Short mmCIF file of C-alpha atoms in Angstrom, two decimals:
data_model
loop_
_atom_site.label_atom_id
_atom_site.label_comp_id
_atom_site.label_asym_id
_atom_site.label_seq_id
_atom_site.Cartn_x
_atom_site.Cartn_y
_atom_site.Cartn_z
CA UNK A 185 29.16 -78.73 -24.38
CA UNK A 186 31.04 -80.55 -27.43
CA UNK A 187 27.25 -82.11 -28.16
CA UNK A 188 25.42 -78.58 -28.28
CA UNK A 189 28.03 -77.41 -30.80
CA UNK A 190 28.07 -80.67 -33.17
CA UNK A 191 24.52 -79.86 -33.11
CA UNK A 192 24.90 -76.52 -33.79
CA UNK A 193 27.13 -77.22 -36.43
CA UNK A 194 24.81 -79.95 -38.22
CA UNK A 195 22.02 -77.06 -37.77
CA UNK A 196 24.34 -74.28 -39.32
CA UNK A 197 25.88 -77.09 -42.17
CA UNK A 198 21.78 -77.91 -43.14
CA UNK A 199 20.69 -74.63 -43.11
CA UNK A 200 24.23 -73.81 -45.63
CA UNK A 201 23.48 -76.59 -47.80
CA UNK A 202 19.80 -75.89 -48.04
CA UNK A 203 20.56 -72.47 -49.38
CA UNK A 204 22.26 -74.05 -52.43
CA UNK A 205 19.16 -74.21 -54.45
CA UNK A 206 16.21 -72.03 -53.13
CA UNK A 207 14.53 -69.72 -55.23
CA UNK A 208 15.51 -66.51 -54.41
CA UNK A 209 12.70 -63.49 -55.19
CA UNK A 210 14.04 -60.26 -54.58
CA UNK A 211 11.29 -57.49 -52.84
CA UNK A 212 12.25 -53.91 -52.70
CA UNK A 213 10.07 -51.62 -50.81
CA UNK A 214 9.70 -47.92 -51.55
CA UNK A 215 7.58 -45.24 -50.33
CA UNK A 216 4.50 -46.39 -52.52
CA UNK A 217 4.67 -49.60 -51.78
CA UNK A 218 6.22 -53.49 -52.69
CA UNK A 219 8.16 -53.93 -55.83
CA UNK A 220 6.74 -55.98 -57.21
CA UNK A 221 3.39 -56.48 -55.29
CA UNK A 222 2.43 -59.72 -57.17
CA UNK A 223 5.03 -62.78 -57.07
CA UNK A 224 4.60 -66.24 -58.59
CA UNK A 225 6.17 -69.65 -57.24
CA UNK A 226 5.98 -73.01 -58.55
CA UNK A 227 4.27 -75.26 -55.98
CA UNK A 228 6.85 -76.65 -53.73
CA UNK A 229 10.03 -74.46 -54.33
CA UNK A 230 12.06 -73.47 -51.27
CA UNK A 231 11.43 -69.60 -51.52
CA UNK A 232 13.82 -67.15 -49.82
CA UNK A 233 12.23 -63.55 -50.02
CA UNK A 234 15.27 -61.07 -50.25
CA UNK A 235 13.27 -57.99 -48.43
CA UNK A 236 14.92 -54.70 -49.12
CA UNK A 237 13.74 -51.44 -47.38
CA UNK A 238 14.55 -48.37 -49.99
CA UNK A 239 12.66 -46.23 -47.78
CA UNK A 240 13.88 -43.65 -44.91
CA UNK A 241 12.00 -45.59 -42.48
CA UNK A 242 11.71 -49.10 -40.72
CA UNK A 243 9.10 -51.23 -42.10
CA UNK A 244 8.15 -54.65 -41.03
CA UNK A 245 7.45 -57.01 -43.51
CA UNK A 246 4.11 -59.21 -42.12
CA UNK A 247 1.84 -61.77 -43.45
CA UNK A 248 -0.82 -63.47 -41.51
CA UNK A 249 -1.15 -66.04 -44.42
CA UNK A 250 2.89 -66.40 -44.17
CA UNK A 251 2.98 -66.66 -40.71
CA UNK A 252 6.16 -64.21 -40.98
CA UNK A 253 7.05 -60.56 -39.58
CA UNK A 254 10.37 -59.21 -39.35
CA UNK A 255 11.39 -55.64 -38.89
CA UNK A 256 13.71 -54.10 -41.53
CA UNK A 257 15.77 -51.40 -40.87
CA UNK A 258 16.44 -48.34 -43.79
CA UNK A 259 18.81 -49.80 -46.40
CA UNK A 260 19.01 -53.23 -45.44
CA UNK A 261 17.88 -56.67 -47.01
CA UNK A 262 16.92 -59.11 -45.04
CA UNK A 263 15.94 -62.78 -46.15
CA UNK A 264 12.71 -64.54 -45.05
CA UNK A 265 12.65 -68.08 -45.63
CA UNK A 266 9.31 -70.04 -46.91
CA UNK A 267 9.02 -73.79 -47.88
CA UNK A 268 6.50 -76.56 -48.66
CA UNK A 269 3.85 -73.98 -49.58
CA UNK A 270 0.48 -75.00 -51.03
CA UNK A 271 -1.11 -73.69 -54.17
CA UNK A 272 -2.82 -70.52 -52.87
CA UNK A 273 -2.95 -66.87 -52.48
CA UNK A 274 -0.50 -65.39 -49.81
CA UNK A 275 -1.09 -61.73 -48.64
CA UNK A 276 1.56 -59.52 -47.28
CA UNK A 277 1.88 -56.13 -46.07
CA UNK A 278 4.31 -53.72 -44.25
CA UNK A 279 2.76 -53.36 -41.07
CA UNK A 280 4.42 -49.76 -40.13
CA UNK A 281 2.36 -48.84 -43.16
CA UNK A 282 -0.37 -50.98 -43.48
CA UNK A 283 -1.28 -49.37 -46.90
CA UNK A 284 1.54 -51.19 -48.76
CA UNK A 285 -0.08 -54.51 -49.49
CA UNK A 286 1.35 -57.49 -51.96
CA UNK A 287 0.54 -60.85 -52.75
CA UNK A 288 2.34 -63.88 -53.24
CA UNK A 289 0.68 -66.71 -55.49
CA UNK A 290 1.52 -70.31 -55.14
CA UNK A 291 0.59 -72.20 -58.63
CA UNK B 236 -4.43 -41.08 -37.12
CA UNK B 237 -6.36 -44.05 -36.19
CA UNK B 238 -4.19 -46.46 -37.87
CA UNK B 239 -1.08 -45.20 -35.93
CA UNK B 240 -3.33 -45.54 -32.63
CA UNK B 241 -3.92 -49.38 -33.75
CA UNK B 242 -0.48 -49.99 -35.21
CA UNK B 243 0.60 -49.05 -31.67
CA UNK B 244 -1.75 -50.58 -29.10
CA UNK B 245 -0.83 -54.15 -30.80
CA UNK B 246 2.42 -53.33 -30.47
CA UNK B 247 2.19 -52.52 -26.74
CA UNK B 248 -0.25 -54.57 -25.97
CA UNK B 249 1.85 -57.83 -25.14
CA UNK B 250 4.38 -56.32 -23.09
CA UNK B 251 1.41 -54.58 -21.08
CA UNK B 252 -0.18 -57.76 -20.44
CA UNK B 253 2.77 -59.44 -19.33
CA UNK B 254 3.71 -57.17 -16.93
CA UNK B 255 -0.07 -56.42 -15.38
CA UNK B 256 -0.13 -60.45 -14.76
CA UNK B 257 3.13 -59.92 -12.83
CA UNK B 258 1.77 -56.75 -11.31
CA UNK B 259 -1.20 -57.98 -10.09
CA UNK B 260 -0.05 -61.00 -8.85
CA UNK B 261 2.57 -59.38 -7.06
CA UNK B 262 0.19 -56.68 -5.46
CA UNK B 263 -2.22 -59.36 -4.44
CA UNK B 264 0.21 -61.50 -2.75
CA UNK B 265 1.81 -58.30 -0.77
CA UNK B 266 4.46 -58.73 -2.38
CA UNK B 267 5.86 -54.84 -2.48
CA UNK B 268 9.73 -55.48 -2.93
CA UNK B 269 8.59 -57.56 -6.36
CA UNK B 270 6.45 -54.85 -7.77
CA UNK B 271 9.15 -52.41 -7.40
CA UNK B 272 11.57 -54.48 -9.53
CA UNK B 273 9.15 -55.49 -12.28
CA UNK B 274 8.62 -51.62 -12.74
CA UNK B 275 12.55 -51.39 -12.58
CA UNK B 276 12.87 -54.06 -15.04
CA UNK B 277 10.05 -52.36 -17.29
CA UNK B 278 11.91 -48.88 -17.15
CA UNK B 279 14.91 -50.19 -17.82
CA UNK B 280 13.68 -51.93 -20.98
CA UNK B 281 12.09 -48.58 -21.88
CA UNK B 282 15.47 -46.61 -21.67
CA UNK B 283 17.29 -49.34 -23.38
CA UNK B 284 14.97 -49.82 -26.28
CA UNK B 285 15.42 -45.85 -27.00
CA UNK B 286 19.04 -45.91 -26.79
CA UNK B 287 18.95 -49.22 -28.86
CA UNK B 288 16.81 -47.94 -31.43
CA UNK B 289 19.30 -44.57 -31.35
CA UNK B 290 22.10 -46.78 -31.71
CA UNK B 291 20.84 -49.08 -34.67
CA UNK B 292 22.52 -47.17 -37.40
CA UNK B 293 25.80 -47.29 -34.95
CA UNK B 294 26.25 -50.35 -32.58
CA UNK B 295 23.72 -52.82 -33.48
CA UNK B 296 24.09 -51.83 -37.35
CA UNK B 297 27.58 -53.70 -37.19
CA UNK B 298 25.29 -56.95 -36.37
CA UNK B 299 24.00 -58.54 -39.52
CA UNK B 300 20.23 -58.59 -39.38
CA UNK B 301 20.03 -62.45 -38.68
CA UNK B 302 22.40 -62.04 -36.40
CA UNK B 303 19.98 -59.73 -34.47
CA UNK B 304 17.29 -62.36 -35.15
CA UNK B 305 19.08 -65.08 -33.63
CA UNK B 306 20.06 -62.86 -30.69
CA UNK B 307 16.42 -61.97 -30.36
CA UNK B 308 15.19 -65.73 -30.05
CA UNK B 309 17.62 -66.63 -27.75
CA UNK B 310 16.56 -63.64 -25.36
CA UNK B 311 13.15 -65.25 -25.81
CA UNK B 312 14.29 -68.60 -25.17
CA UNK B 313 16.19 -67.43 -21.95
CA UNK B 314 12.89 -65.34 -21.05
CA UNK B 315 11.30 -68.93 -21.24
CA UNK B 316 13.76 -70.32 -18.60
CA UNK B 317 13.01 -67.32 -15.98
CA UNK B 318 9.43 -67.44 -16.28
CA UNK B 319 9.08 -71.23 -16.16
CA UNK B 320 11.32 -70.62 -12.73
CA UNK B 321 9.18 -68.02 -11.65
CA UNK B 322 5.78 -69.63 -12.35
CA UNK B 323 6.85 -72.54 -10.21
CA UNK B 324 7.91 -70.56 -7.22
CA UNK B 325 4.71 -68.42 -7.84
CA UNK B 326 2.61 -71.78 -7.65
CA UNK B 327 4.68 -72.60 -4.24
CA UNK B 328 4.47 -69.14 -3.09
CA UNK B 329 0.65 -69.02 -3.62
CA UNK B 330 0.23 -71.98 -1.15
CA UNK B 331 2.35 -70.50 1.47
CA UNK B 332 0.30 -67.66 1.32
CA UNK B 333 -2.99 -69.36 1.68
CA UNK B 334 -1.06 -71.72 4.85
CA UNK B 335 0.00 -68.30 6.33
CA UNK B 336 -2.28 -65.83 5.99
CA UNK B 337 -1.36 -63.38 8.66
CA UNK B 338 2.43 -63.77 8.14
CA UNK B 339 2.02 -62.10 4.73
CA UNK B 340 4.14 -58.87 6.07
CA UNK B 341 6.92 -60.64 6.80
CA UNK B 342 7.27 -62.47 3.76
CA UNK B 343 10.15 -61.05 1.74
CA UNK B 344 11.67 -62.22 -1.99
CA UNK B 345 14.87 -63.69 -2.05
CA UNK B 346 17.05 -61.45 -4.24
CA UNK B 347 17.61 -64.30 -7.40
CA UNK B 348 13.75 -64.00 -7.79
CA UNK B 349 13.38 -60.16 -7.82
CA UNK B 350 16.01 -60.16 -10.44
CA UNK B 351 13.93 -63.03 -12.37
CA UNK B 352 11.10 -60.80 -12.07
CA UNK B 353 12.91 -57.48 -13.16
CA UNK B 354 14.08 -59.91 -16.17
CA UNK B 355 10.89 -60.61 -17.26
CA UNK B 356 9.52 -57.65 -17.56
CA UNK B 357 12.48 -56.10 -18.93
CA UNK B 358 12.13 -58.56 -22.05
CA UNK B 359 8.29 -58.27 -22.44
CA UNK B 360 9.08 -54.58 -22.74
CA UNK B 361 12.45 -54.17 -24.70
CA UNK B 362 11.18 -57.11 -27.20
CA UNK B 363 8.38 -55.01 -28.16
CA UNK B 364 9.99 -51.53 -27.20
CA UNK B 365 12.23 -51.38 -29.79
CA UNK B 366 9.77 -51.78 -32.86
CA UNK B 367 7.62 -48.95 -31.19
CA UNK B 368 10.38 -47.12 -30.75
CA UNK B 369 11.62 -47.45 -34.87
CA UNK B 370 7.81 -47.39 -35.95
CA UNK B 371 7.57 -44.15 -34.10
CA UNK B 372 10.75 -42.59 -35.11
CA UNK B 373 9.47 -43.67 -38.85
CA UNK B 374 6.52 -41.59 -38.20
CA UNK B 375 8.47 -38.58 -37.29
CA UNK B 376 11.38 -39.03 -40.51
CA UNK B 377 8.40 -39.57 -43.04
CA UNK B 378 6.59 -36.28 -42.20
CA UNK B 379 9.42 -33.51 -41.32
CA UNK B 380 6.51 -30.95 -40.08
CA UNK B 381 3.98 -30.10 -37.89
CA UNK B 382 1.77 -32.83 -38.95
CA UNK B 383 3.73 -35.31 -37.00
CA UNK B 384 2.52 -34.07 -33.70
CA UNK B 385 -0.72 -35.36 -33.68
CA UNK B 386 0.26 -38.68 -35.28
CA UNK B 387 3.14 -39.05 -32.20
CA UNK B 388 0.02 -38.12 -30.03
CA UNK B 389 -2.11 -41.04 -31.26
CA UNK B 390 0.95 -43.42 -31.08
CA UNK B 391 1.54 -42.32 -27.41
CA UNK B 392 -2.53 -42.74 -26.94
CA UNK B 393 -2.23 -46.43 -28.58
CA UNK B 394 0.38 -47.04 -26.05
CA UNK B 395 -1.43 -45.74 -22.89
CA UNK B 396 -4.72 -47.37 -24.22
CA UNK B 397 -2.63 -50.99 -24.30
CA UNK B 398 -2.16 -50.02 -20.38
CA UNK B 399 -6.04 -49.78 -19.94
CA UNK B 400 -6.44 -52.64 -21.97
CA UNK B 401 -4.41 -54.71 -19.60
CA UNK B 402 -5.34 -52.67 -16.68
CA UNK B 403 -9.12 -53.80 -17.40
CA UNK B 404 -8.34 -56.99 -18.40
CA UNK B 405 -6.48 -57.52 -14.65
CA UNK B 406 -9.77 -55.71 -13.11
CA UNK B 407 -11.82 -58.08 -13.98
CA UNK B 408 -9.57 -60.55 -12.10
CA UNK B 409 -10.01 -58.65 -8.83
CA UNK B 410 -13.01 -60.39 -8.44
CA UNK B 411 -11.59 -63.81 -8.11
CA UNK B 412 -11.18 -65.62 -4.71
CA UNK B 413 -7.68 -65.43 -3.62
CA UNK B 414 -7.18 -69.25 -4.37
CA UNK B 415 -8.89 -68.90 -7.47
CA UNK B 416 -7.05 -65.57 -8.68
CA UNK B 417 -3.35 -67.76 -8.15
CA UNK B 418 -4.58 -70.50 -10.63
CA UNK B 419 -5.71 -68.16 -13.32
CA UNK B 420 -2.51 -66.34 -13.29
CA UNK B 421 -0.45 -69.35 -13.21
CA UNK B 422 -2.32 -71.02 -16.06
CA UNK B 423 -1.92 -67.96 -17.86
CA UNK B 424 1.61 -67.07 -17.59
CA UNK B 425 2.44 -71.13 -18.38
CA UNK B 426 0.49 -69.81 -21.85
CA UNK B 427 2.25 -66.85 -21.89
CA UNK B 428 6.08 -68.86 -21.93
CA UNK B 429 4.73 -71.44 -24.34
CA UNK B 430 3.74 -68.86 -26.87
CA UNK B 431 7.11 -67.14 -26.41
CA UNK B 432 8.85 -70.31 -26.93
CA UNK B 433 6.93 -70.82 -30.04
CA UNK B 434 7.68 -67.42 -31.47
CA UNK B 435 11.33 -67.70 -30.87
CA UNK B 436 11.15 -71.05 -32.94
CA UNK B 437 9.01 -69.03 -35.69
CA UNK B 438 12.07 -66.77 -35.96
CA UNK B 439 14.29 -69.58 -36.47
CA UNK B 440 12.17 -71.27 -39.06
CA UNK B 441 11.84 -68.33 -41.07
CA UNK B 442 15.69 -67.99 -40.95
CA UNK B 443 16.02 -71.25 -42.23
CA UNK B 444 17.69 -72.61 -38.99
CA UNK B 445 14.82 -75.23 -38.35
CA UNK B 446 12.63 -76.96 -40.42
CA UNK B 447 8.72 -75.74 -40.37
CA UNK B 448 7.76 -79.38 -40.69
CA UNK B 449 4.47 -78.73 -42.23
CA UNK B 450 4.27 -74.80 -42.86
CA UNK B 451 0.34 -74.55 -42.10
CA UNK B 452 -1.04 -77.33 -39.76
CA UNK B 453 -4.32 -75.76 -39.85
CA UNK B 454 -6.12 -72.30 -40.36
CA UNK B 455 -8.29 -70.69 -37.71
CA UNK B 456 -8.43 -67.42 -39.20
CA UNK B 457 -12.01 -67.81 -39.86
CA UNK B 458 -12.55 -68.14 -35.93
CA UNK B 459 -9.83 -65.63 -34.66
CA UNK B 460 -8.30 -63.29 -37.23
CA UNK B 461 -4.43 -62.58 -36.71
CA UNK B 462 -5.18 -58.81 -37.11
CA UNK B 463 -8.52 -58.43 -34.76
CA UNK B 464 -8.93 -57.39 -31.38
CA UNK B 465 -9.19 -60.89 -29.78
CA UNK B 466 -6.28 -62.31 -32.18
CA UNK B 467 -4.05 -59.45 -30.68
CA UNK B 468 -4.98 -60.10 -26.81
CA UNK B 469 -4.75 -63.78 -27.70
CA UNK B 470 -1.51 -63.12 -29.51
CA UNK B 471 0.03 -61.24 -26.86
CA UNK B 472 -1.28 -63.81 -24.03
CA UNK B 473 -0.64 -67.06 -25.81
CA UNK B 474 1.52 -66.49 -29.15
CA UNK B 475 -1.92 -66.97 -31.08
CA UNK B 476 -1.51 -67.56 -34.69
CA UNK B 477 -4.13 -68.61 -37.12
CA UNK B 478 -1.49 -70.58 -39.38
CA UNK B 479 1.18 -72.11 -37.56
CA UNK B 480 3.53 -74.61 -38.36
CA UNK B 481 3.84 -77.93 -36.95
CA UNK B 482 6.92 -77.24 -35.17
CA UNK B 483 5.42 -74.08 -33.71
CA UNK B 484 2.40 -76.02 -32.57
CA UNK B 485 4.65 -79.10 -30.98
CA UNK B 486 6.94 -76.92 -29.37
CA UNK B 487 3.87 -74.80 -27.76
CA UNK B 488 2.11 -78.50 -26.58
CA UNK B 489 5.58 -80.38 -25.68
CA UNK B 490 6.46 -77.32 -23.27
CA UNK B 491 3.04 -78.34 -20.93
CA UNK B 492 4.08 -81.77 -19.95
CA UNK B 493 7.52 -80.87 -18.00
CA UNK B 494 6.21 -78.00 -16.61
CA UNK B 495 2.95 -79.58 -15.05
CA UNK B 496 5.33 -82.13 -13.80
CA UNK B 497 7.82 -79.31 -12.02
CA UNK B 498 4.43 -77.69 -10.52
CA UNK B 499 2.84 -81.20 -9.48
CA UNK B 500 6.24 -81.98 -7.70
CA UNK B 501 6.19 -79.09 -5.44
CA UNK B 502 2.48 -79.76 -4.56
CA UNK B 503 3.38 -83.11 -2.78
CA UNK B 504 6.44 -81.64 -0.90
CA UNK B 505 5.67 -78.34 0.92
CA UNK B 506 2.78 -79.38 3.13
CA UNK B 507 4.50 -82.22 4.70
CA UNK B 508 7.58 -80.55 5.29
CA UNK B 509 6.26 -77.09 6.23
CA UNK B 510 3.71 -78.97 8.79
CA UNK B 511 6.35 -80.10 11.63
CA UNK B 512 7.39 -76.49 11.96
CA UNK B 513 4.73 -73.92 11.20
CA UNK B 514 6.11 -71.11 12.74
CA UNK B 515 9.16 -70.74 10.34
CA UNK B 516 8.66 -69.02 6.95
CA UNK B 517 8.44 -71.07 4.08
CA UNK B 518 12.00 -71.47 2.56
CA UNK B 519 10.85 -69.96 -0.94
#
């Protein structure tokens, strides 16, 4: 039990430490789509995508390229972490409204 | 409309396939009580999904989004544990059925296993159920007019289509002989469990609680795209993702050796222990 707690504490503190120098990228979801619809980040950065749902219904931030999916309730802000991405284009979309699309460009 | 149908098909498929495996297995091994408990678990999950979506602005909203996500990952890990235990039992059970075909009617499932079956069905349905309810509720919210009806019908149609897909999938299984059938469902469930484990880990990586080690080990999207029908079925059955992180791959692979060991271990013990007193029903 004590061991598990120690491991949990280590993981949490590691996560907390790592958070200090993350590159935070705000990403809003409006009825019309993602804002911004195109994001550029430098290679090697640890990215924290702050996805804010500014619509009246739930959305699901999803990306096959980034291997991420996360439901975001109306008015909520959710952090999605990405690290170690190689240069390239990574498309994402709202799985509940697939016409809303965006792209993350790592260069 | 087609889009709503497709989204609902994908959201419901995983639950339909997992519940389908359990029902097909229990049906063919003659475990009537087990079938009832699976339906009970699935039904309770639908109710719970509706309730939690309805309460999402109240009680659940009290938990911040990250805590909810950690909770979901924890539920997945518990489900993997219960499922692993059930797979080992089902494997032993399958052998007992082969050995005592005529006593099938006498076989009864112990209470703990019934709860185990209901738990797996519950988690499988609840997990996708909450998303499904949120999605459909969004459809209603966004179109505050009569235009919402065809979309709701399309949504429910998508759900039914997923059930039909699962049914067809397992229809194909009915042509297999009983021993082959048990082996195939057993192997499928091991993959399901490994996939659930990897998707729990994926959640923790996205939350930055675990490192991906390498964000993308490979890219098989040229072979099976995530959004395609095949990708959706593989995703539902074994957590297929075209671009997994190294940690997800490691966890997926690491699930197999202990599981195979547990299955093998049972292979050697029952025949010898059952042989002296064949009349006694299996302790399983």
